[in-house]
Amino acid sequence: MDHLDPPGCCGADDQAATVGIGRRAVLLGAALGTGALAGLAVPGRAFAAPAIYNPFSGYPITGSWQEHLNRGSLGGVDFAMSVGTRLPACGAGTIQNIPYNGTGGHTVTIHHADGYRSQYMHLSQFLLGNGAAVSAGTVVGLSGGAVGAPGSGSSTGPHVHWHMINPAGVRINPLTYIGQPGPGGLPKTSTEQDGIPGTIFYRRMQNWLRLTAGYTGPIDGAPGPNTYAALQRAMRAYGYTGPIDGQPGPNTWRAVQRLAAGHGYTGPIDGVMGPNSWRGFARFLNQDRWN
Ligand SMILES: [Zn+2]
């Protein structure tokens, strides 16, 4: 498919997501054992900044922050994805669903613990109840945005719109907040050339597993049991039937070789990863969608 006519959204009033401080906030404050409401509403409180990551780095940006401003929106970033895509939370927090939120359509708000909020717009479906606590990576809803669909608001094509709101109530660019101004942010791995997996290779592997296999740990290029458990989950699609124990053995690697065989690997499926196996795996991981 092409994106010559990128999905857009969000005119001047898509900020209609003004959020009342309600029971959910009280519960959140109580859970924090702090001054509750003050922490959610007053800028400058001494809370640690929330840990936020980009759960949509595998999708093309079809509407930048600046493009939103140019058309009168208060800001946001649009990521193209098909309707029904699972939307992971960008950080820990508490859920508030806002159905039919003006031009934003179905909107899920994640109230982070320090007064920051994140909002995803144009959902086709909410998955969690108000007040649900989520971790980074918890799926909070399904994307939408098809023209005229319930919950799409003013969206003109399938995508998710994401913005953050700071404790002062001002919209901020989440990609700027997390120091990732471009789409994605991961460089390509040279494993495709040298057959030797390194930090960049494993960061891309973690990002792929984050997008597709429920990995919620850091994208640090240092795989541990959580990374390998996600790899084993992903390898179910390539014939792996062993345990999800985060301890990859020959059966896990045989499945990886089957994946690599779809990307130019022509060697044996023997569970012994050599340079050619890693090269095939790297060709898979170097696709733009895992940037
Ligand atoms: Zn938008």
Short mmCIF file of C-alpha atoms and ligand atoms in Angstrom, two decimals:
data_model
loop_
_atom_site.label_atom_id
_atom_site.label_comp_id
_atom_site.label_asym_id
_atom_site.label_seq_id
_atom_site.Cartn_x
_atom_site.Cartn_y
_atom_site.Cartn_z
CA MET A 1 0.00 0.00 0.00
CA ASP A 2 1.07 3.53 -0.47
CA HIS A 3 0.74 6.48 1.78
CA LEU A 4 0.57 9.19 -0.83
CA ASP A 5 -2.58 10.39 0.78
CA PRO A 6 -1.62 10.01 4.40
CA PRO A 7 -4.24 9.60 7.02
CA GLY A 8 -4.78 12.78 8.89
CA CYS A 9 -6.75 13.91 11.80
CA CYS A 10 -7.19 16.29 14.45
CA GLY A 11 -8.28 19.78 13.66
CA ALA A 12 -8.30 22.73 15.98
CA ASP A 13 -10.59 21.23 18.55
CA ASP A 14 -9.14 17.78 18.92
CA GLN A 15 -7.94 18.86 22.33
CA ALA A 16 -11.45 18.34 23.61
CA ALA A 17 -9.91 15.77 25.88
CA THR A 18 -10.04 18.04 28.89
CA VAL A 19 -9.85 15.67 31.78
CA GLY A 20 -11.74 16.04 34.96
CA ILE A 21 -10.08 14.97 38.17
CA GLY A 22 -12.27 12.18 39.38
CA ARG A 23 -12.40 9.06 41.42
CA ARG A 24 -9.66 7.51 39.30
CA ALA A 25 -7.29 10.29 40.18
CA VAL A 26 -8.14 9.98 43.83
CA LEU A 27 -7.40 6.28 43.65
CA LEU A 28 -4.16 6.97 41.84
CA GLY A 29 -3.10 9.52 44.40
CA ALA A 30 -4.02 7.19 47.20
CA ALA A 31 -2.01 4.45 45.60
CA LEU A 32 0.98 6.74 45.51
CA GLY A 33 0.55 7.65 49.14
CA THR A 34 1.11 11.28 48.26
CA GLY A 35 -0.90 14.43 48.36
CA ALA A 36 -3.09 12.82 45.73
CA LEU A 37 -4.74 15.48 43.61
CA ALA A 38 -2.03 18.06 44.00
CA GLY A 39 0.42 15.81 42.26
CA LEU A 40 -1.84 15.46 39.26
CA ALA A 41 -2.71 19.07 38.80
CA VAL A 42 0.16 21.26 39.95
CA PRO A 43 3.30 21.70 37.88
CA GLY A 44 6.61 21.66 39.58
CA ARG A 45 5.91 18.93 42.08
CA ALA A 46 8.93 16.88 42.91
CA PHE A 47 7.95 13.69 41.14
CA ALA A 48 10.35 11.70 39.02
CA ALA A 49 9.70 12.09 35.32
CA PRO A 50 7.82 9.09 33.93
CA ALA A 51 9.65 6.51 31.89
CA ILE A 52 8.12 6.70 28.43
CA TYR A 53 9.01 4.78 25.31
CA ASN A 54 7.70 4.86 21.77
CA PRO A 55 5.43 1.83 21.30
CA PHE A 56 4.82 2.77 17.67
CA SER A 57 8.36 2.99 16.35
CA GLY A 58 7.63 0.22 13.86
CA TYR A 59 5.00 2.26 12.05
CA PRO A 60 5.41 5.09 9.56
CA ILE A 61 4.69 8.60 10.78
CA THR A 62 2.05 10.08 8.51
CA GLY A 63 1.50 13.26 10.48
CA SER A 64 4.33 14.94 12.35
CA TRP A 65 3.99 17.22 15.36
CA GLN A 66 4.68 20.27 13.21
CA GLU A 67 2.15 19.18 10.59
CA HIS A 68 -0.44 19.00 13.34
CA LEU A 69 0.40 22.52 14.48
CA ASN A 70 0.28 23.75 10.89
CA ARG A 71 -3.31 22.63 10.55
CA GLY A 72 -4.45 24.13 13.81
CA SER A 73 -4.16 21.13 16.10
CA LEU A 74 -2.60 21.51 19.52
CA GLY A 75 -0.20 18.79 18.46
CA GLY A 76 0.24 15.10 18.05
CA VAL A 77 2.01 12.47 16.03
CA ASP A 78 0.11 10.12 13.69
CA PHE A 79 1.32 6.58 13.05
CA ALA A 80 -0.26 4.63 10.19
CA MET A 81 -1.43 1.14 11.12
CA SER A 82 -4.32 -1.05 10.14
CA VAL A 83 -7.54 -0.90 12.12
CA GLY A 84 -7.47 -3.22 15.09
CA THR A 85 -3.74 -2.94 15.84
CA ARG A 86 -2.96 -3.49 19.51
CA LEU A 87 -1.88 -0.27 21.22
CA PRO A 88 0.69 -0.76 24.00
CA ALA A 89 0.91 1.77 26.82
CA CYS A 90 3.90 4.07 26.37
CA GLY A 91 4.47 4.05 30.11
CA ALA A 92 2.98 2.96 33.40
CA GLY A 93 -0.19 4.63 34.61
CA THR A 94 -3.91 4.47 35.10
CA ILE A 95 -6.51 4.28 32.35
CA GLN A 96 -9.31 6.68 31.55
CA ASN A 97 -11.45 6.01 28.48
CA ILE A 98 -13.15 8.96 26.77
CA PRO A 99 -15.64 7.70 24.17
CA TYR A 100 -16.54 9.94 21.22
CA ASN A 101 -14.11 12.66 22.25
CA GLY A 102 -14.95 15.22 19.60
CA THR A 103 -12.71 15.14 16.55
CA GLY A 104 -10.36 12.83 18.46
CA GLY A 105 -12.96 10.09 18.57
CA HIS A 106 -12.51 7.28 21.08
CA THR A 107 -9.61 8.42 23.24
CA VAL A 108 -7.72 6.53 25.90
CA THR A 109 -5.80 8.55 28.46
CA ILE A 110 -2.97 7.05 30.46
CA HIS A 111 -2.46 9.03 33.66
CA HIS A 112 1.17 8.64 34.56
CA ALA A 113 2.16 8.86 38.18
CA ASP A 114 3.62 12.35 38.15
CA GLY A 115 0.91 14.41 36.49
CA TYR A 116 1.90 13.68 32.91
CA ARG A 117 -0.72 12.13 30.66
CA SER A 118 -0.61 10.35 27.34
CA GLN A 119 -3.54 10.14 24.95
CA TYR A 120 -4.19 7.81 22.02
CA MET A 121 -7.02 8.85 19.70
CA HIS A 122 -9.38 7.39 17.08
CA LEU A 123 -9.57 3.96 18.74
CA SER A 124 -11.86 1.30 17.37
CA GLN A 125 -12.10 -0.40 20.75
CA PHE A 126 -11.29 0.16 24.40
CA LEU A 127 -9.94 -2.90 26.16
CA LEU A 128 -9.57 -1.82 29.78
CA GLY A 129 -11.87 -0.27 32.32
CA ASN A 130 -11.49 3.16 33.82
CA GLY A 131 -9.01 3.05 36.67
CA ALA A 132 -7.13 0.02 35.36
CA ALA A 133 -3.44 0.14 36.23
CA VAL A 134 -1.08 -0.54 33.33
CA SER A 135 2.62 -1.04 32.86
CA ALA A 136 4.65 0.08 29.88
CA GLY A 137 3.64 -2.23 27.07
CA THR A 138 0.23 -3.23 28.40
CA VAL A 139 -2.23 -3.18 25.52
CA VAL A 140 -4.77 -0.45 26.26
CA GLY A 141 -6.99 -0.56 23.18
CA LEU A 142 -7.22 -1.24 19.47
CA SER A 143 -6.43 1.32 16.81
CA GLY A 144 -9.05 2.67 14.45
CA GLY A 145 -9.34 5.74 12.33
CA ALA A 146 -11.22 4.43 9.31
CA VAL A 147 -13.31 7.21 7.80
CA GLY A 148 -16.72 7.42 9.38
CA ALA A 149 -16.25 4.45 11.72
CA PRO A 150 -17.57 4.75 15.27
CA GLY A 151 -14.86 6.34 17.40
CA SER A 152 -12.85 7.65 14.44
CA GLY A 153 -13.75 11.28 15.07
CA SER A 154 -12.38 13.40 12.23
CA SER A 155 -9.80 10.81 11.13
CA THR A 156 -9.46 10.32 7.40
CA GLY A 157 -7.66 6.97 7.45
CA PRO A 158 -6.47 4.19 9.75
CA HIS A 159 -3.86 5.40 12.25
CA VAL A 160 -3.30 6.19 15.89
CA HIS A 161 -2.74 9.75 17.09
CA TRP A 162 -0.47 10.12 20.13
CA HIS A 163 0.33 13.14 22.23
CA MET A 164 1.33 13.77 25.81
CA ILE A 165 0.13 16.47 28.20
CA ASN A 166 2.44 17.87 30.85
CA PRO A 167 1.40 18.60 34.45
CA ALA A 168 0.57 22.19 33.47
CA GLY A 169 -1.98 20.91 30.94
CA VAL A 170 0.08 21.75 27.87
CA ARG A 171 0.39 19.29 25.04
CA ILE A 172 3.91 18.08 24.42
CA ASN A 173 5.48 15.99 21.68
CA PRO A 174 6.10 12.51 23.10
CA LEU A 175 8.95 11.90 20.66
CA THR A 176 10.70 15.01 21.91
CA TYR A 177 9.99 14.03 25.48
CA ILE A 178 11.72 10.69 25.03
CA GLY A 179 14.51 12.19 22.96
CA GLN A 180 13.57 10.41 19.77
CA PRO A 181 12.67 13.07 17.23
CA GLY A 182 12.63 10.86 14.16
CA PRO A 183 10.60 7.81 13.27
CA GLY A 184 12.03 4.85 15.05
CA GLY A 185 15.55 5.73 16.01
CA LEU A 186 17.40 2.44 15.77
CA PRO A 187 20.25 2.20 13.27
CA LYS A 188 20.61 -0.79 10.99
CA THR A 189 22.75 -3.64 12.22
CA SER A 190 25.98 -4.54 10.44
CA THR A 191 25.35 -8.18 11.33
CA GLU A 192 23.81 -8.41 7.88
CA GLN A 193 27.37 -7.97 6.56
CA ASP A 194 29.66 -9.53 9.15
CA GLY A 195 27.46 -12.29 10.56
CA ILE A 196 28.32 -11.31 14.12
CA PRO A 197 25.43 -10.18 16.37
CA GLY A 198 26.19 -7.16 18.53
CA THR A 199 24.43 -4.51 20.58
CA ILE A 200 22.57 -2.90 17.66
CA PHE A 201 21.48 -6.31 16.41
CA TYR A 202 20.03 -7.17 19.83
CA ARG A 203 18.40 -3.76 20.24
CA ARG A 204 16.60 -4.29 16.95
CA MET A 205 15.66 -7.80 18.06
CA GLN A 206 14.22 -6.43 21.30
CA ASN A 207 12.29 -3.75 19.44
CA TRP A 208 10.83 -6.33 17.05
CA LEU A 209 9.86 -8.52 20.02
CA ARG A 210 8.40 -5.51 21.81
CA LEU A 211 6.20 -4.79 18.79
CA THR A 212 5.12 -8.33 18.10
CA ALA A 213 5.74 -10.68 21.02
CA GLY A 214 4.94 -8.87 24.23
CA TYR A 215 8.49 -7.98 25.25
CA THR A 216 8.32 -5.12 27.73
CA GLY A 217 11.90 -4.81 28.93
CA PRO A 218 14.52 -2.25 27.94
CA ILE A 219 15.79 -1.87 24.37
CA ASP A 220 19.35 -2.05 25.60
CA GLY A 221 20.90 -4.66 23.34
CA ALA A 222 21.67 -6.90 26.30
CA PRO A 223 19.22 -9.80 25.95
CA GLY A 224 18.28 -11.71 29.07
CA PRO A 225 15.62 -14.29 29.88
CA ASN A 226 12.75 -11.88 29.16
CA THR A 227 14.09 -11.13 25.70
CA TYR A 228 14.64 -14.80 24.95
CA ALA A 229 11.22 -15.77 26.30
CA ALA A 230 9.71 -13.27 23.84
CA LEU A 231 11.88 -14.75 21.09
CA GLN A 232 10.53 -18.19 21.92
CA ARG A 233 6.95 -16.84 21.76
CA ALA A 234 7.69 -15.32 18.37
CA MET A 235 9.21 -18.59 17.19
CA ARG A 236 5.90 -20.41 17.72
CA ALA A 237 5.09 -19.12 14.25
CA TYR A 238 8.20 -20.88 12.95
CA GLY A 239 7.52 -24.27 14.42
CA TYR A 240 9.00 -23.91 17.89
CA THR A 241 7.01 -26.05 20.32
CA GLY A 242 9.28 -26.07 23.37
CA PRO A 243 8.91 -24.23 26.66
CA ILE A 244 8.83 -20.43 26.98
CA ASP A 245 11.57 -20.44 29.56
CA GLY A 246 13.90 -17.75 28.27
CA GLN A 247 16.66 -20.31 27.82
CA PRO A 248 17.04 -20.79 24.07
CA GLY A 249 18.41 -24.13 22.94
CA PRO A 250 18.74 -25.88 19.61
CA ASN A 251 14.98 -26.05 19.07
CA THR A 252 14.63 -22.30 19.52
CA TRP A 253 17.53 -21.66 17.16
CA ARG A 254 16.20 -24.09 14.57
CA ALA A 255 13.04 -21.98 14.46
CA VAL A 256 15.17 -18.84 14.11
CA GLN A 257 16.95 -20.49 11.19
CA ARG A 258 13.57 -21.18 9.58
CA LEU A 259 12.81 -17.46 9.93
CA ALA A 260 16.23 -16.66 8.48
CA ALA A 261 15.50 -19.01 5.57
CA GLY A 262 12.78 -16.58 4.56
CA HIS A 263 15.47 -13.90 4.35
CA GLY A 264 18.17 -15.49 2.29
CA TYR A 265 19.61 -18.10 4.65
CA THR A 266 20.23 -21.32 2.70
CA GLY A 267 22.20 -23.35 5.24
CA PRO A 268 21.06 -26.27 7.38
CA ILE A 269 18.26 -26.05 9.96
CA ASP A 270 20.44 -27.60 12.64
CA GLY A 271 20.02 -25.25 15.59
CA VAL A 272 23.63 -24.10 15.40
CA MET A 273 23.77 -20.41 14.66
CA GLY A 274 26.71 -19.54 12.45
CA PRO A 275 27.47 -16.32 10.57
CA ASN A 276 25.09 -17.16 7.72
CA SER A 277 22.24 -17.85 10.13
CA TRP A 278 22.88 -14.53 11.87
CA ARG A 279 23.03 -12.75 8.51
CA GLY A 280 19.61 -14.07 7.52
CA PHE A 281 18.17 -13.12 10.91
CA ALA A 282 19.78 -9.67 10.55
CA ARG A 283 18.16 -9.15 7.13
CA PHE A 284 14.82 -9.76 8.82
CA LEU A 285 15.65 -7.39 11.69
CA ASN A 286 16.95 -4.65 9.40
CA GLN A 287 13.54 -4.02 7.91
CA ASP A 288 12.42 -0.42 8.38
CA ARG A 289 9.43 -1.49 10.43
CA TRP A 290 11.71 -2.53 13.31
CA ASN A 291 13.60 0.78 13.34
ZN ZN B 1 -3.29 13.34 14.72
#
